[in-house]
Structures are given as structure tokens and as C-alpha cells.
CSV table of C-alpha atoms in Angstrom, one decimal:
chain,number,residue,atom,x,y,z
A,1,UNK,CA,0.1,-0.1,0.6
A,2,UNK,CA,2.2,2.2,0.9
A,3,UNK,CA,4.8,1.5,-1.9
A,4,UNK,CA,2.2,2.1,-4.0
A,5,UNK,CA,1.6,5.7,-2.8
A,6,UNK,CA,5.3,6.0,-2.5
A,7,UNK,CA,5.2,5.1,-6.5
A,8,UNK,CA,2.3,7.4,-7.4
A,9,UNK,CA,3.8,10.5,-5.8
A,10,UNK,CA,7.3,10.4,-7.4
A,11,UNK,CA,4.7,10.4,-10.1
A,12,UNK,CA,3.1,13.2,-9.6
A,13,UNK,CA,6.4,15.0,-8.8
A,14,UNK,CA,7.6,14.4,-12.2
A,15,UNK,CA,4.6,15.4,-13.4
A,16,UNK,CA,4.4,18.7,-11.6
A,17,UNK,CA,8.6,18.9,-12.8
A,18,UNK,CA,7.6,18.8,-16.5
A,19,UNK,CA,4.1,20.9,-16.2
A,20,UNK,CA,6.7,24.0,-14.4
A,21,UNK,CA,9.8,23.7,-16.7
A,22,UNK,CA,8.4,22.9,-20.1
A,23,UNK,CA,8.1,25.7,-22.8
A,24,UNK,CA,4.7,25.3,-24.2
A,25,UNK,CA,2.0,26.0,-22.2
A,26,UNK,CA,-0.7,23.3,-23.4
A,27,UNK,CA,1.8,20.6,-22.7
A,28,UNK,CA,2.5,22.4,-19.5
A,29,UNK,CA,-1.4,22.4,-19.2
A,30,UNK,CA,-1.6,18.8,-19.8
A,31,UNK,CA,1.1,17.7,-17.1
A,32,UNK,CA,-1.2,19.4,-15.0
A,33,UNK,CA,-3.9,16.7,-15.7
A,34,UNK,CA,-1.4,13.9,-15.2
A,35,UNK,CA,-0.7,15.3,-11.3
A,36,UNK,CA,-4.6,15.5,-11.1
A,37,UNK,CA,-5.6,12.3,-12.3
A,38,UNK,CA,-3.0,10.8,-10.5
A,39,UNK,CA,-4.0,12.2,-7.5
A,40,UNK,CA,-7.6,11.2,-7.7
A,41,UNK,CA,-5.5,7.5,-8.0
A,42,UNK,CA,-3.5,8.6,-4.7
A,43,UNK,CA,-7.5,9.5,-2.9
A,44,UNK,CA,-9.0,6.5,-4.3
A,45,UNK,CA,-6.4,3.9,-2.2
A,46,UNK,CA,-6.3,6.3,0.8
A,47,UNK,CA,-10.0,5.3,1.2
A,48,UNK,CA,-11.9,8.3,-0.1
A,49,UNK,CA,-13.9,8.1,-3.0
A,50,UNK,CA,-16.2,10.3,-2.9
A,51,UNK,CA,-13.2,12.9,-2.7
A,52,UNK,CA,-11.6,10.3,-5.9
A,53,UNK,CA,-15.1,11.3,-7.7
A,54,UNK,CA,-15.2,14.8,-7.2
A,55,UNK,CA,-11.1,15.4,-8.1
A,56,UNK,CA,-11.9,13.5,-11.7
A,57,UNK,CA,-14.8,15.9,-12.2
A,58,UNK,CA,-13.0,18.8,-11.3
A,59,UNK,CA,-10.0,18.1,-12.9
A,60,UNK,CA,-11.5,17.8,-16.2
A,61,UNK,CA,-13.3,20.8,-15.8
A,62,UNK,CA,-9.9,22.9,-14.8
A,63,UNK,CA,-8.5,21.2,-18.1
A,64,UNK,CA,-11.1,22.5,-20.0
A,65,UNK,CA,-10.6,26.0,-18.6
A,66,UNK,CA,-7.2,25.9,-18.5
A,67,UNK,CA,-6.9,24.9,-22.5
A,68,UNK,CA,-9.4,27.6,-23.1
A,69,UNK,CA,-7.2,29.9,-21.7
A,70,UNK,CA,-3.8,28.6,-23.4
A,71,UNK,CA,-5.6,27.4,-27.2
A,72,UNK,CA,-6.4,30.6,-28.9
A,73,UNK,CA,-3.7,32.8,-27.4
A,74,UNK,CA,-0.4,33.2,-27.8
A,75,UNK,CA,1.7,30.4,-26.0
A,76,UNK,CA,5.0,30.9,-27.2
A,77,UNK,CA,7.8,30.6,-24.2
A,78,UNK,CA,9.1,34.2,-22.3
A,79,UNK,CA,12.4,34.3,-22.8
A,80,UNK,CA,13.9,36.5,-20.0
A,81,UNK,CA,17.4,37.1,-18.6
A,82,UNK,CA,18.1,34.9,-15.5
A,83,UNK,CA,18.5,37.0,-12.4
A,84,UNK,CA,20.7,35.4,-10.2
A,85,UNK,CA,20.1,37.0,-6.9
A,86,UNK,CA,16.0,36.0,-6.8
A,87,UNK,CA,17.4,32.2,-8.1
A,88,UNK,CA,19.9,31.6,-5.6
A,89,UNK,CA,17.5,33.5,-2.6
A,90,UNK,CA,14.7,31.3,-3.5
A,91,UNK,CA,16.6,28.4,-3.8
A,92,UNK,CA,18.2,29.2,0.0
A,93,UNK,CA,14.5,29.7,0.9
A,94,UNK,CA,12.7,27.0,0.1
A,95,UNK,CA,15.8,24.4,1.0
A,96,UNK,CA,15.6,26.0,4.8
A,97,UNK,CA,11.4,25.3,4.2
A,98,UNK,CA,12.2,21.4,3.2
A,99,UNK,CA,14.9,21.3,6.2
A,100,UNK,CA,12.3,22.4,8.6
A,101,UNK,CA,9.4,20.5,7.1
A,102,UNK,CA,11.6,17.4,8.0
A,103,UNK,CA,11.9,18.0,11.3
A,104,UNK,CA,8.1,19.1,11.3
A,105,UNK,CA,7.3,15.8,10.0
A,106,UNK,CA,9.1,13.7,12.8
A,107,UNK,CA,6.1,14.9,15.4
A,108,UNK,CA,3.4,14.3,13.4
A,109,UNK,CA,1.2,10.8,14.5
A,110,UNK,CA,2.7,8.0,12.0
A,111,UNK,CA,1.7,7.4,9.0
A,112,UNK,CA,-1.1,4.8,9.0
A,113,UNK,CA,-2.4,5.4,13.3
A,114,UNK,CA,-4.5,9.2,12.9
A,115,UNK,CA,-5.3,10.9,15.9
A,116,UNK,CA,-8.9,10.9,15.4
A,117,UNK,CA,-10.0,13.1,18.7
A,118,UNK,CA,-13.2,14.5,16.8
A,119,UNK,CA,-13.4,12.3,14.2
A,120,UNK,CA,-14.0,9.1,16.6
A,121,UNK,CA,-17.1,10.5,18.3
A,122,UNK,CA,-18.8,11.6,14.1
A,123,UNK,CA,-18.0,7.6,13.5
A,124,UNK,CA,-19.7,6.3,16.5
A,125,UNK,CA,-22.8,8.4,16.4
A,126,UNK,CA,-22.8,9.6,13.0
A,127,UNK,CA,-24.9,7.0,11.5
A,128,UNK,CA,-27.7,7.8,14.6
A,129,UNK,CA,-27.8,11.6,14.7
A,130,UNK,CA,-27.7,12.4,11.4
A,131,UNK,CA,-29.0,9.4,9.4
A,132,UNK,CA,-26.6,9.2,6.7
A,133,UNK,CA,-24.7,6.1,5.8
A,134,UNK,CA,-22.1,7.5,4.3
A,135,UNK,CA,-20.8,9.2,7.3
A,136,UNK,CA,-18.3,11.9,5.0
A,137,UNK,CA,-22.2,13.4,3.8
A,138,UNK,CA,-23.4,13.3,7.2
A,139,UNK,CA,-19.9,15.5,8.0
A,140,UNK,CA,-20.5,17.8,5.4
A,141,UNK,CA,-24.4,18.7,5.2
A,142,UNK,CA,-25.2,18.6,9.2
A,143,UNK,CA,-22.1,18.3,11.7
A,144,UNK,CA,-20.4,21.0,9.6
A,145,UNK,CA,-22.8,22.7,7.4
A,146,UNK,CA,-21.7,25.9,7.9
A,147,UNK,CA,-18.7,25.3,6.4
A,148,UNK,CA,-20.8,24.3,3.5
A,149,UNK,CA,-22.9,27.3,3.3
A,150,UNK,CA,-20.0,29.3,4.1
A,151,UNK,CA,-18.3,27.4,0.9
A,152,UNK,CA,-21.2,28.2,-1.5
A,153,UNK,CA,-21.3,31.6,-1.1
A,154,UNK,CA,-17.4,31.9,-1.6
A,155,UNK,CA,-18.1,30.1,-4.8
A,156,UNK,CA,-20.7,31.8,-6.1
A,157,UNK,CA,-18.9,35.4,-5.4
A,158,UNK,CA,-16.2,33.9,-7.8
A,159,UNK,CA,-18.2,32.4,-10.2
A,160,UNK,CA,-20.0,36.1,-10.2
A,161,UNK,CA,-16.7,37.6,-10.1
A,162,UNK,CA,-15.7,35.3,-13.3
A,163,UNK,CA,-18.9,36.5,-15.3
A,164,UNK,CA,-18.3,40.0,-14.5
A,165,UNK,CA,-14.8,40.0,-15.6
A,166,UNK,CA,-15.5,38.4,-19.1
A,167,UNK,CA,-18.7,40.4,-19.9
A,168,UNK,CA,-18.3,41.4,-23.3
A,169,UNK,CA,-20.2,45.0,-23.4
A,170,UNK,CA,-20.0,46.6,-19.8
A,171,UNK,CA,-23.6,48.7,-19.5
A,172,UNK,CA,-25.0,51.1,-21.9
A,173,UNK,CA,-24.2,54.2,-21.1
A,174,UNK,CA,-27.1,56.3,-19.8
A,175,UNK,CA,-27.9,58.7,-23.1
A,176,UNK,CA,-28.3,55.7,-25.0
A,177,UNK,CA,-30.8,54.7,-22.4
A,178,UNK,CA,-32.7,57.2,-23.0
A,179,UNK,CA,-32.3,57.3,-26.5
A,180,UNK,CA,-34.1,53.9,-26.2
A,181,UNK,CA,-36.4,54.8,-23.9
A,182,UNK,CA,-37.7,57.4,-25.9
A,183,UNK,CA,-37.5,56.0,-28.9
A,184,UNK,CA,-35.7,57.9,-31.0
A,185,UNK,CA,-34.2,56.4,-33.6
A,186,UNK,CA,-30.4,56.8,-34.5
A,187,UNK,CA,-28.6,57.4,-38.2
A,188,UNK,CA,-27.5,53.7,-38.0
A,189,UNK,CA,-30.9,52.4,-37.1
A,190,UNK,CA,-32.7,54.3,-39.8
A,191,UNK,CA,-30.1,52.8,-42.1
A,192,UNK,CA,-30.7,49.5,-41.1
A,193,UNK,CA,-34.1,49.8,-41.2
A,194,UNK,CA,-33.6,51.3,-45.2
A,195,UNK,CA,-31.5,48.1,-46.3
A,196,UNK,CA,-34.1,46.2,-47.1
A,197,UNK,CA,-35.4,48.3,-49.9
B,1,UNK,CA,7.0,9.6,7.3
B,2,UNK,CA,8.2,10.1,3.3
B,3,UNK,CA,5.1,10.7,2.1
B,4,UNK,CA,4.3,13.5,4.4
B,5,UNK,CA,8.0,14.7,2.8
B,6,UNK,CA,7.0,13.8,-0.6
B,7,UNK,CA,3.6,15.9,-0.4
B,8,UNK,CA,5.2,19.1,1.0
B,9,UNK,CA,8.0,18.7,-2.0
B,10,UNK,CA,5.1,19.0,-4.7
B,11,UNK,CA,4.4,22.1,-1.9
B,12,UNK,CA,7.8,23.8,-2.3
B,13,UNK,CA,7.6,22.8,-6.3
B,14,UNK,CA,4.4,24.9,-6.9
B,15,UNK,CA,4.8,27.5,-4.8
B,16,UNK,CA,8.8,27.8,-6.7
B,17,UNK,CA,6.8,28.0,-9.9
B,18,UNK,CA,4.9,30.7,-8.5
B,19,UNK,CA,8.0,32.7,-7.3
B,20,UNK,CA,9.9,32.0,-10.5
B,21,UNK,CA,8.0,32.1,-13.0
B,22,UNK,CA,7.4,35.0,-15.3
B,23,UNK,CA,4.0,33.4,-17.3
B,24,UNK,CA,0.9,34.3,-15.7
B,25,UNK,CA,-0.6,30.7,-16.4
B,26,UNK,CA,2.4,29.1,-15.3
B,27,UNK,CA,1.6,30.9,-12.3
B,28,UNK,CA,-1.9,29.4,-12.1
B,29,UNK,CA,-0.1,26.1,-12.7
B,30,UNK,CA,2.4,26.9,-9.9
B,31,UNK,CA,-0.8,28.1,-7.3
B,32,UNK,CA,-2.9,24.2,-8.7
B,33,UNK,CA,-0.1,22.0,-7.8
B,34,UNK,CA,0.4,23.4,-4.3
B,35,UNK,CA,-3.9,23.2,-4.0
B,36,UNK,CA,-3.3,19.5,-4.5
B,37,UNK,CA,-0.4,19.1,-2.4
B,38,UNK,CA,-2.0,20.7,0.0
B,39,UNK,CA,-5.3,18.8,-0.3
B,40,UNK,CA,-3.3,15.0,-0.6
B,41,UNK,CA,-1.4,15.9,3.5
B,42,UNK,CA,-4.4,16.5,4.5
B,43,UNK,CA,-5.7,13.4,3.3
B,44,UNK,CA,-2.2,11.4,4.3
B,45,UNK,CA,-2.8,12.9,7.7
B,46,UNK,CA,-6.4,10.9,8.1
B,47,UNK,CA,-5.6,7.7,6.9
B,48,UNK,CA,-5.4,4.6,8.9
B,49,UNK,CA,-3.1,1.6,8.0
B,50,UNK,CA,-5.7,-1.0,6.1
B,51,UNK,CA,-8.8,1.3,6.6
B,52,UNK,CA,-11.9,1.4,4.6
B,53,UNK,CA,-13.8,3.7,3.4
B,54,UNK,CA,-16.1,5.7,6.1
B,55,UNK,CA,-19.3,4.5,4.2
B,56,UNK,CA,-21.5,1.9,6.0
B,57,UNK,CA,-22.3,-0.6,3.9
B,58,UNK,CA,-25.3,-2.9,4.0
B,59,UNK,CA,-25.3,-5.3,7.1
B,60,UNK,CA,-22.2,-3.8,8.5
B,61,UNK,CA,-21.6,-3.6,12.4
B,62,UNK,CA,-21.3,0.4,13.4
B,63,UNK,CA,-18.9,-1.0,15.5
B,64,UNK,CA,-16.6,-2.0,13.0
B,65,UNK,CA,-17.0,1.4,10.8
B,66,UNK,CA,-15.8,3.1,14.0
B,67,UNK,CA,-13.0,1.2,14.3
B,68,UNK,CA,-11.5,0.5,11.0
B,69,UNK,CA,-12.7,3.1,9.3
B,70,UNK,CA,-10.4,6.2,7.6
B,71,UNK,CA,-11.1,9.8,9.6
B,72,UNK,CA,-13.4,11.2,7.9
B,73,UNK,CA,-13.2,15.0,9.4
B,74,UNK,CA,-10.4,15.7,6.5
B,75,UNK,CA,-12.1,14.1,4.2
B,76,UNK,CA,-14.9,16.5,4.1
B,77,UNK,CA,-13.4,19.6,4.0
B,78,UNK,CA,-10.9,18.8,1.3
B,79,UNK,CA,-13.9,18.0,-0.4
B,80,UNK,CA,-15.3,21.5,-0.1
B,81,UNK,CA,-11.3,22.9,-0.6
B,82,UNK,CA,-11.7,21.6,-3.8
B,83,UNK,CA,-14.8,23.1,-5.3
B,84,UNK,CA,-13.3,26.5,-4.0
B,85,UNK,CA,-10.1,25.4,-6.0
B,86,UNK,CA,-11.9,25.6,-9.0
B,87,UNK,CA,-14.1,28.4,-8.4
B,88,UNK,CA,-11.3,30.4,-7.7
B,89,UNK,CA,-9.5,29.2,-10.8
B,90,UNK,CA,-11.9,30.3,-13.1
B,91,UNK,CA,-11.4,33.6,-11.7
B,92,UNK,CA,-8.4,34.2,-12.1
B,93,UNK,CA,-8.3,32.4,-15.7
B,94,UNK,CA,-11.3,35.1,-16.3
B,95,UNK,CA,-8.6,37.5,-15.0
B,96,UNK,CA,-5.8,36.2,-17.2
B,97,UNK,CA,-8.0,36.2,-20.0
B,98,UNK,CA,-8.7,39.8,-19.8
B,99,UNK,CA,-4.9,40.9,-19.4
B,100,UNK,CA,-4.1,39.1,-22.6
B,101,UNK,CA,-7.5,41.2,-24.3
B,102,UNK,CA,-5.6,44.3,-23.2
B,103,UNK,CA,-1.8,43.8,-23.4
B,104,UNK,CA,-1.4,40.8,-25.8
B,105,UNK,CA,1.0,39.0,-23.1
B,106,UNK,CA,1.1,36.6,-20.6
B,107,UNK,CA,3.8,38.5,-19.6
B,108,UNK,CA,4.6,39.5,-16.4
B,109,UNK,CA,6.9,41.9,-16.5
B,110,UNK,CA,5.6,43.7,-19.3
B,111,UNK,CA,2.5,43.8,-18.5
B,112,UNK,CA,4.5,45.5,-15.3
B,113,UNK,CA,6.6,47.9,-17.5
B,114,UNK,CA,2.9,48.6,-19.1
B,115,UNK,CA,1.6,50.8,-16.2
B,116,UNK,CA,3.8,53.4,-16.0
């Protein structure tokens, strides 16, 4: 089990290296797809089928959105002179981060032995209290329903924001609106009306 | 242990892509990879060795699921996080397409220079 997860994680790391370092944007997007689908397989192995299904659906949508962004645009590589100071400083910072991460990981509970302080209560009393056979949905919609409301709010806000940004035409000018309301025709409208004759 | 560490390595790589790359789409890809690694880390923390999914099947006694199931709480929260990630990515891509319409490039430094 652990070996399989190790292989999948190494595959994910290789896929993300390709996604980060490749020159063509479309291949980078497809490599992100590789990482995401490997992630969904890892979720399936880790005993989380709900998240695996969600991850597959979301990954397909992410691919569609990102391919829409890259396929019609100019996706040539950006050649820039390399800033040595920022490269070295970021390398040092990330190295330090990894060292401290390695030290912190030693203090976590070992893999395969979770703490289950809150969740044991959910697991024992969840089916009776919420009536759901799937305990994850029981937590999502019953014990932690406020979180789900917050999620819906965030999702609504972000989608409304995307719509507003991508809207093709802004609001009409007040003068045009008044003119339409009164019914005064502009020159173009008159031309359009007489084009048929 | 090594699995946690590899998830954090993935996190650092996404962070590197976010910081060092000039292309905006590459930055979005970095944010996506970071998100993936954090979700994976949380799910890894809740795994119980030999555990089953927290779903009560037909004929399964309730005590068994309390003894053998994996942690359901990170799963519920990660489910929320994945969907929020999709919404945020849609917003970021929309902003990027608007920037491309205005400046005809994805290059971050050129967009900065044009600001005046």
C-alpha cells in the first residue's frame, strides 16, 4: 500500500516538474492534468472515494478552462534574462523550508495511525444522529453545515466575479438608454431599417 | 513519514513555480499544484492502515466502522476545498484572459512595465 502511494507520489512530482519547466503552455496544462488524475488515484487508495470522484470531475473542468485560456492565445515561451540573486535566494528559502518540513514531519503522528479525537465521535454517533450511511456527507451537510454554506458563498462569489470580468459589453451609457426609452432612432438604426429596400 | 515529506516537496515545487515564473498561466499552474499537495497532505494525515472508506454498507455492524474506518473529517473539509479551488481558478483564468485582451501577452514583467 505504502509502496504504491510512493510510486504515485513520485510520478506526481515528475509530472509537476514537466509542467513547471516545459516551454509550451499547452503541454504544461496537460501535465497538470496528469498530476490531478494521479491525485485522484491516490485518494481512491487512501479510502476516500467521494473525494476521488470530485477530483476527477474538477480536474476535467480545470483542464477545459485552462485549455480555453491557452489554445487561442499566443503560447510561445517567454525568454527572459535570468536573475541570479532571486534564483539563489528562492533556492535557499525553499531548501530551508524543506529542512524544517522534514523536522516537523517527525513530530506528526505516524502514517497509518491518525489521532481521531473529534472524528471518533463522528464515526460512532454519526449514523444515528445524521441518518446518513455515508459519514462524509453526514459531516458535510449535518455536523459542519455552516462550512458548506460558506463554501457555497465563496463559490457563488467567485463565479459571479468571473462572469462580471468576462462580460463582453459593459452597461450601456445613460444617453443611449434614454434615447431607446423615448424611441428616438439613431442614424445607424434608420440605415438598418431601410437596408431592405 | 516519507509520504508526508514528498507531499511537502510537491508544495515547494508549486511555490517555486508561483514565485519564479514570469508567465501568468504558469503562475496559475503553480497555485493549482500547491492546492493539490495540501489536499493530499490532509488526506494522508487521516489515513488508518488497512482502513476502509467511511461508508456504512448493508449488513455492516456500526462498531466495525468506528474501529476500522479512515478519518472522515479531513475528507469532508478537503471536498469543500477542492470545489473552492475550481471557483478560484475560474476567476483567475478570467482575469488572465482580460489581461491578455488588453496587453496581448501573458508576460508578467511586460504588464508591469506598461503600467507606467
